[in-house]
DNA sequence: TCTGGGGTCCTAGGACCC
DNA sequence: TCTGGGGTCCTAGGACCC
């Protein structure tokens, strides 16, 4: 989907159209902490992008409409869109809240038919949801994903089997799936900037430097990706975290927040009929140093009291009067589908 | 510029079991 | 006397995705 959160907000509030809109943390006149989740194209024009500190967005565009994220709304719209798209695919894989892979191998006989299908999907989403999306078509997931990002918004990019390498060659390595900021920087030190540079590089050196990931990257750079479109399996963890308005070393403040997070998390586990065994607490100090500590219980549970008690124990080591805490988080994992859920609750 | 929140997957070391 | 080999599970950290 194109600038999904802000697009949904514009749809719900037509008066926002044509103005810069930013969904993210409260900017607080430039003093807010947190980041931009999504900015619309008017805000992008002046340089406001996803992931940017909200304080910087304020400097670039104080006149923008700033909105807190309305996740229940976005999830609802996302579900409707996924239901539309799913119908067209033989195999379907949701990717985050606003992207999906569709394997349509058995649905179309060539790229002409694939293009027609893509237009049909765009048409149905536009008609039913008044939202635009950008679609990429390719012989594998990697190519389709990069193609989908090639022309935005409202784009449609087709890369046929024989065209993959030529299409990828000039693009920066960062466009490859799994090449993030750190890997990009490492590759740069090897003199690798474009996907073409990577494709021509000695694969044995890549494997030496990056392990399995290096082998994988060299294949991707040559347009080779044999991964399947596969439906997301069950959820593997549930977590909530919060950044304090102000960093604090006050044990009471931190414990109260930890309890609130524990309650939200255990309620969610209960709603999803999941019993958990592992509890993880996350702490970020004011200097951004981040730690996690986890404990696997000798029993399955979904009780708030078990979670609170374990989380508190795990937090103790991090509560130091001389170290201010910026963020805390609580996560549960190691699930089994619960039969005994009701008894425990 | 000063860094959210929800996730997944991988790695490496260590405990423990047979 | 001092140490195999195969396996699973747990913990902590880190990279990446949207």
Coordinates of C-alpha atoms (C1' of nucleotides) in Angstrom, one line a residue:
Chain A
X1 CA 0.0 0.0 0.0
X2 CA 1.1 3.6 -0.7
X3 CA 2.0 5.6 2.5
X4 CA -0.5 3.3 4.2
X5 CA -1.2 5.0 7.6
X6 CA -1.5 8.5 6.2
X7 CA -3.5 7.3 3.2
X8 CA -6.1 5.8 5.6
X9 CA -6.2 9.0 7.6
X10 CA -6.7 11.1 4.5
X11 CA -9.5 8.8 3.4
X12 CA -11.2 9.2 6.8
X13 CA -10.6 12.9 6.9
X14 CA -10.8 14.3 3.3
X15 CA -10.0 17.8 4.7
X16 CA -6.3 16.6 5.1
X17 CA -5.9 16.0 1.4
X18 CA -3.3 18.1 -0.3
X19 CA -1.7 19.0 3.1
X20 CA 1.4 17.4 4.6
X21 CA 0.3 14.6 7.1
X22 CA 2.6 12.8 9.5
X23 CA 1.6 9.8 11.6
X24 CA 3.9 9.1 14.6
X25 CA 4.9 10.3 18.0
X26 CA 3.6 13.5 19.5
X27 CA 6.0 16.2 18.2
X28 CA 5.4 18.4 21.3
X29 CA 6.5 21.6 19.6
X30 CA 9.8 20.0 18.6
X31 CA 10.5 18.5 22.0
X32 CA 8.8 15.1 21.4
X33 CA 10.6 11.8 21.5
X34 CA 9.9 9.0 19.1
X35 CA 9.8 8.8 15.4
X36 CA 7.7 9.2 12.2
X37 CA 5.8 6.1 11.3
X38 CA 4.5 7.3 8.0
X39 CA 4.5 10.6 6.1
X40 CA 2.4 11.4 3.0
X41 CA 3.9 12.6 -0.2
X42 CA 3.4 16.3 0.6
X43 CA 5.5 15.8 3.8
X44 CA 8.1 13.6 1.9
X45 CA 8.6 16.5 -0.5
X46 CA 10.2 18.5 2.3
X47 CA 12.3 15.5 3.5
X48 CA 10.1 13.9 6.2
X49 CA 10.5 10.1 6.1
X50 CA 9.6 7.0 8.1
X51 CA 11.9 6.3 11.0
X52 CA 13.1 9.9 11.3
X53 CA 13.0 11.5 14.8
X54 CA 9.7 13.4 15.2
X55 CA 11.7 16.4 16.5
X56 CA 13.5 16.6 13.2
X57 CA 10.2 16.3 11.3
X58 CA 8.9 19.3 13.3
X59 CA 11.9 21.3 12.2
X60 CA 11.4 20.4 8.5
X61 CA 7.6 20.8 8.6
X62 CA 6.0 22.4 11.6
X63 CA 2.8 23.2 9.6
X64 CA 2.1 19.5 9.0
X65 CA -0.9 17.7 10.4
X66 CA 0.5 15.4 13.2
X67 CA -1.5 12.4 14.1
X68 CA -1.0 9.6 16.6
X69 CA -1.2 6.1 15.1
X70 CA -4.7 4.6 15.1
X71 CA -3.7 0.9 14.9
X72 CA -7.2 -0.6 15.3
X73 CA -8.3 1.4 12.3
X74 CA -5.3 0.4 10.2
X75 CA -5.5 -3.3 11.1
X76 CA -9.2 -3.3 10.2
X77 CA -8.5 -1.7 6.8
X78 CA -5.4 -4.0 6.3
X79 CA -7.6 -7.1 6.9
X80 CA -10.1 -6.0 4.3
X81 CA -7.3 -5.4 1.7
X82 CA -5.6 -8.7 2.5
X83 CA -9.0 -10.5 1.9
X84 CA -9.3 -8.8 -1.5
X85 CA -5.7 -9.7 -2.5
X86 CA -5.8 -13.3 -1.2
X87 CA -8.6 -14.2 -3.6
X88 CA -6.4 -13.7 -6.6
X89 CA -3.5 -15.8 -5.4
X90 CA -2.8 -19.5 -5.4
X91 CA -0.5 -19.0 -2.4
X92 CA -0.6 -15.9 -0.3
X93 CA 1.9 -14.4 2.3
X94 CA 1.1 -11.3 4.3
X95 CA 4.2 -9.2 4.9
X96 CA 3.7 -6.7 7.7
X97 CA 0.6 -4.7 7.9
X98 CA 0.5 -3.4 4.3
X99 CA 2.4 -5.7 2.0
X100 CA 1.8 -9.2 0.6
X101 CA 3.3 -11.7 -1.7
X102 CA 1.0 -13.5 -4.2
X103 CA 2.1 -16.6 -6.0
X104 CA 0.0 -16.5 -9.2
X105 CA 2.0 -19.0 -11.2
X106 CA -1.0 -21.3 -11.8
X107 CA -3.4 -18.3 -12.4
X108 CA -1.8 -16.7 -15.4
X109 CA 0.0 -18.1 -18.5
X110 CA 2.3 -15.2 -19.2
X111 CA 3.4 -11.7 -18.1
X112 CA 0.6 -10.1 -20.2
X113 CA -2.0 -11.9 -18.1
X114 CA -0.1 -11.2 -14.9
X115 CA -0.2 -7.5 -15.7
X116 CA -4.0 -7.7 -16.3
X117 CA -4.4 -9.5 -13.0
X118 CA -2.4 -6.8 -11.2
X119 CA -4.6 -4.1 -12.7
X120 CA -7.6 -5.9 -11.6
X121 CA -6.3 -6.1 -8.0
X122 CA -5.4 -2.4 -8.0
X123 CA -8.9 -1.7 -9.4
X124 CA -10.7 -3.6 -6.7
X125 CA -8.7 -2.1 -3.9
X126 CA -9.2 1.4 -5.3
X127 CA -12.9 0.9 -5.8
X128 CA -13.7 -0.8 -2.4
X129 CA -11.2 1.0 -0.2
X130 CA -10.4 4.2 -2.0
X131 CA -6.7 3.5 -1.6
X132 CA -3.8 3.0 -4.0
X133 CA -1.1 0.4 -4.0
X134 CA 2.1 -0.3 -6.0
X135 CA 2.6 -3.8 -7.5
X136 CA 5.7 -5.5 -8.7
X137 CA 5.7 -8.6 -10.9
X138 CA 8.6 -10.9 -11.3
X139 CA 9.8 -14.5 -11.5
X140 CA 10.5 -14.7 -7.8
X141 CA 9.7 -12.9 -4.5
X142 CA 12.9 -10.9 -4.4
X143 CA 12.4 -9.4 -7.8
X144 CA 8.7 -8.7 -7.3
X145 CA 9.4 -7.0 -4.0
X146 CA 12.0 -4.7 -5.4
X147 CA 9.9 -4.0 -8.5
X148 CA 6.9 -3.1 -6.3
X149 CA 9.1 -0.3 -4.8
X150 CA 10.4 0.9 -8.2
X151 CA 7.5 3.2 -9.2
X152 CA 5.4 4.7 -6.4
X153 CA 2.8 5.7 -5.7
X154 CA 0.1 3.8 -7.7
X155 CA 2.8 1.9 -9.6
X156 CA 3.0 -1.2 -11.6
X157 CA 6.4 -2.6 -12.5
X158 CA 7.0 -5.8 -14.5
X159 CA 10.4 -7.5 -14.6
X160 CA 10.4 -10.6 -16.8
X161 CA 12.7 -13.7 -16.3
X162 CA 15.4 -12.6 -18.7
X163 CA 15.4 -9.0 -17.5
X164 CA 16.1 -9.6 -13.8
X165 CA 19.9 -9.1 -13.7
X166 CA 19.8 -6.0 -15.9
X167 CA 17.0 -4.5 -13.7
X168 CA 18.9 -5.2 -10.4
X169 CA 22.4 -4.2 -11.6
X170 CA 22.3 -0.4 -11.1
X171 CA 20.3 -0.5 -7.8
X172 CA 22.0 0.2 -4.4
X173 CA 22.5 -3.0 -2.3
X174 CA 20.2 -1.6 0.3
X175 CA 17.3 -2.4 -1.9
X176 CA 17.9 -6.2 -1.4
X177 CA 15.8 -7.8 1.2
X178 CA 17.9 -8.5 4.4
X179 CA 20.5 -5.9 3.5
X180 CA 19.9 -3.2 6.2
X181 CA 22.1 -0.3 7.4
X182 CA 24.8 -2.4 9.0
X183 CA 25.3 -4.8 6.1
X184 CA 25.2 -1.9 3.6
X185 CA 28.0 -0.2 5.6
X186 CA 30.1 -3.4 5.7
X187 CA 29.6 -4.0 1.9
X188 CA 30.7 -0.4 1.3
X189 CA 34.1 -1.1 2.9
X190 CA 34.6 -3.9 0.4
X191 CA 33.8 -1.4 -2.4
X192 CA 30.4 -2.9 -3.0
X193 CA 27.7 -0.2 -3.6
X194 CA 25.3 -1.5 -6.2
X195 CA 23.7 -4.9 -6.6
X196 CA 25.8 -5.3 -9.8
X197 CA 29.0 -4.8 -7.7
X198 CA 27.8 -7.6 -5.4
X199 CA 26.9 -10.0 -8.2
X200 CA 30.5 -9.6 -9.6
X201 CA 32.2 -10.0 -6.3
X202 CA 34.0 -13.2 -5.3
X203 CA 31.4 -15.3 -3.5
X204 CA 33.9 -17.2 -1.4
X205 CA 35.0 -13.8 0.2
X206 CA 31.4 -12.9 0.8
X207 CA 30.8 -16.3 2.5
X208 CA 34.0 -15.8 4.6
X209 CA 32.9 -12.4 5.7
X210 CA 29.1 -12.8 6.2
X211 CA 28.6 -16.6 6.6
X212 CA 25.4 -18.1 5.3
X213 CA 24.1 -14.6 4.7
X214 CA 27.0 -13.9 2.3
X215 CA 26.2 -16.9 0.2
X216 CA 22.5 -15.8 0.2
X217 CA 23.4 -12.2 -0.8
X218 CA 25.5 -13.3 -3.8
X219 CA 22.6 -15.4 -5.1
X220 CA 20.1 -12.6 -4.5
X221 CA 22.4 -10.1 -6.4
X222 CA 22.2 -12.4 -9.4
X223 CA 18.4 -12.4 -9.1
X224 CA 18.2 -15.9 -7.7
X225 CA 15.7 -16.5 -5.0
X226 CA 14.0 -19.9 -4.6
X227 CA 12.0 -19.1 -1.5
X228 CA 8.4 -20.0 -1.5
X229 CA 5.4 -17.8 -1.0
X230 CA 4.1 -19.3 2.3
X231 CA 1.4 -18.3 4.6
X232 CA 2.5 -16.8 8.0
X233 CA 2.3 -19.5 10.7
X234 CA 1.1 -18.9 14.2
X235 CA 2.4 -16.0 16.3
X236 CA 5.7 -16.8 18.1
X237 CA 5.8 -14.0 20.6
X238 CA 3.7 -11.2 22.1
X239 CA 5.3 -8.1 23.4
X240 CA 4.7 -4.5 24.5
X241 CA 7.2 -1.8 25.3
X242 CA 7.1 1.8 26.2
X243 CA 9.5 4.7 26.2
X244 CA 9.2 7.0 29.2
X245 CA 8.3 10.7 28.6
X246 CA 11.5 11.4 30.6
X247 CA 14.3 8.9 31.4
X248 CA 14.0 7.8 35.0
X249 CA 15.9 5.9 37.7
X250 CA 12.9 5.8 40.0
X251 CA 12.1 2.1 40.8
X252 CA 8.4 2.8 41.5
X253 CA 7.8 4.5 38.1
X254 CA 9.5 1.6 36.3
X255 CA 7.8 -1.1 38.3
X256 CA 4.4 0.5 37.7
X257 CA 5.0 0.6 33.9
X258 CA 6.2 -3.0 34.0
X259 CA 3.0 -4.1 35.7
X260 CA 0.9 -2.3 33.2
X261 CA 2.8 -3.8 30.3
X262 CA 2.5 -7.3 31.9
X263 CA -1.3 -6.9 32.2
X264 CA -1.6 -5.9 28.5
X265 CA 0.6 -8.8 27.3
X266 CA -1.1 -11.5 29.4
X267 CA -4.5 -10.2 28.3
X268 CA -3.5 -10.6 24.7
X269 CA -2.1 -14.1 25.3
X270 CA -5.4 -15.0 27.0
X271 CA -7.4 -13.5 24.1
X272 CA -5.4 -15.5 21.6
X273 CA -5.8 -18.7 23.8
X274 CA -2.0 -19.0 24.2
X275 CA -0.1 -20.4 27.1
X276 CA 3.5 -19.1 27.4
X277 CA 6.6 -20.4 29.2
X278 CA 9.3 -17.8 28.5
X279 CA 9.2 -14.3 29.8
X280 CA 11.6 -11.6 28.6
X281 CA 12.2 -8.2 30.0
X282 CA 13.9 -5.5 27.9
X283 CA 15.6 -2.4 29.3
X284 CA 17.1 0.6 27.4
X285 CA 19.2 3.0 29.4
X286 CA 19.4 6.7 28.6
X287 CA 22.5 6.2 26.5
X288 CA 20.5 3.7 24.3
X289 CA 22.4 0.7 25.7
X290 CA 19.8 -2.1 25.4
X291 CA 19.6 -5.4 27.3
X292 CA 17.2 -8.3 27.5
X293 CA 16.9 -10.9 30.2
X294 CA 14.6 -13.9 29.9
X295 CA 13.5 -16.8 32.0
X296 CA 11.7 -20.0 30.9
X297 CA 9.3 -21.2 33.5
X298 CA 9.0 -24.9 34.3
X299 CA 5.3 -24.7 33.4
X300 CA 2.9 -23.2 30.9
X301 CA 0.8 -20.3 32.0
X302 CA -1.3 -17.3 30.9
X303 CA -1.7 -15.8 34.3
X304 CA -1.0 -12.1 34.9
X305 CA 0.4 -12.8 38.3
X306 CA 3.0 -15.3 37.0
X307 CA 4.0 -12.8 34.3
X308 CA 4.3 -9.9 36.7
X309 CA 6.3 -11.8 39.3
X310 CA 8.7 -13.2 36.7
X311 CA 9.1 -9.8 35.0
X312 CA 9.8 -8.1 38.3
X313 CA 12.5 -10.6 39.1
X314 CA 14.1 -10.2 35.7
X315 CA 14.1 -6.4 36.0
X316 CA 15.8 -6.3 39.4
X317 CA 19.3 -6.5 38.0
X318 CA 18.7 -3.4 35.9
X319 CA 17.3 -1.2 38.5
X320 CA 20.2 1.0 39.6
X321 CA 19.8 4.4 41.2
X322 CA 22.7 5.7 39.1
X323 CA 21.3 4.6 35.7
X324 CA 18.3 6.3 34.1
X325 CA 16.0 4.0 32.1
X326 CA 14.6 5.2 28.8
X327 CA 12.4 2.2 27.8
X328 CA 11.1 -1.0 29.2
X329 CA 9.4 -3.9 27.5
X330 CA 7.8 -7.3 28.3
X331 CA 7.6 -10.2 26.0
X332 CA 6.2 -13.7 26.3
X333 CA 7.1 -16.6 24.0
X334 CA 7.4 -20.5 23.8
X335 CA 3.7 -21.0 23.2
X336 CA 1.5 -24.0 23.0
X337 CA -2.1 -23.8 22.0
X338 CA -3.8 -24.0 25.3
X339 CA -6.3 -26.7 26.2
X340 CA -6.1 -25.9 29.9
X341 CA -6.4 -22.2 29.3
X342 CA -9.8 -21.8 31.0
X343 CA -8.8 -23.7 34.1
X344 CA -5.7 -21.5 34.5
X345 CA -7.5 -18.3 33.8
Chain B
dT1 C1' 18.8 14.5 13.8
dC2 C1' 18.9 11.7 18.4
dT3 C1' 16.8 7.6 17.8
dG4 C1' 8.8 3.9 18.4
dG5 C1' 6.7 -0.4 18.7
dG6 C1' 5.5 -4.9 17.0
dG7 C1' 7.5 -8.7 15.2
dT8 C1' 11.0 -12.8 13.0
dC9 C1' 15.2 -15.2 12.5
dC10 C1' 20.1 -16.3 13.3
dT11 C1' 24.3 -17.1 16.1
dA12 C1' 27.1 -18.7 19.8
dG13 C1' 28.0 -20.5 24.2
dG14 C1' 26.7 -23.3 27.9
dA15 C1' 23.9 -26.8 30.5
dC16 C1' 22.2 -31.1 30.3
dC17 C1' 20.9 -35.8 28.5
dC18 C1' 21.9 -40.4 26.6
Chain C
dT1 C1' 42.9 -40.4 34.0
dC2 C1' 40.6 -36.8 32.2
dT3 C1' 37.4 -36.8 28.3
dG4 C1' 33.4 -38.7 22.5
dG5 C1' 29.6 -37.6 19.9
dG6 C1' 24.9 -36.5 19.0
dG7 C1' 21.2 -34.0 20.4
dT8 C1' 17.9 -30.5 22.7
dC9 C1' 16.9 -26.5 25.3
dC10 C1' 18.0 -22.0 27.2
dT11 C1' 20.0 -17.3 27.2
dA12 C1' 21.7 -12.9 25.3
dG13 C1' 22.6 -10.1 21.6
dG14 C1' 22.0 -8.4 17.1
dA15 C1' 20.2 -7.7 12.4
dC16 C1' 16.4 -7.1 9.8
dC17 C1' 11.4 -6.3 8.4
dC18 C1' 7.1 -3.0 8.3

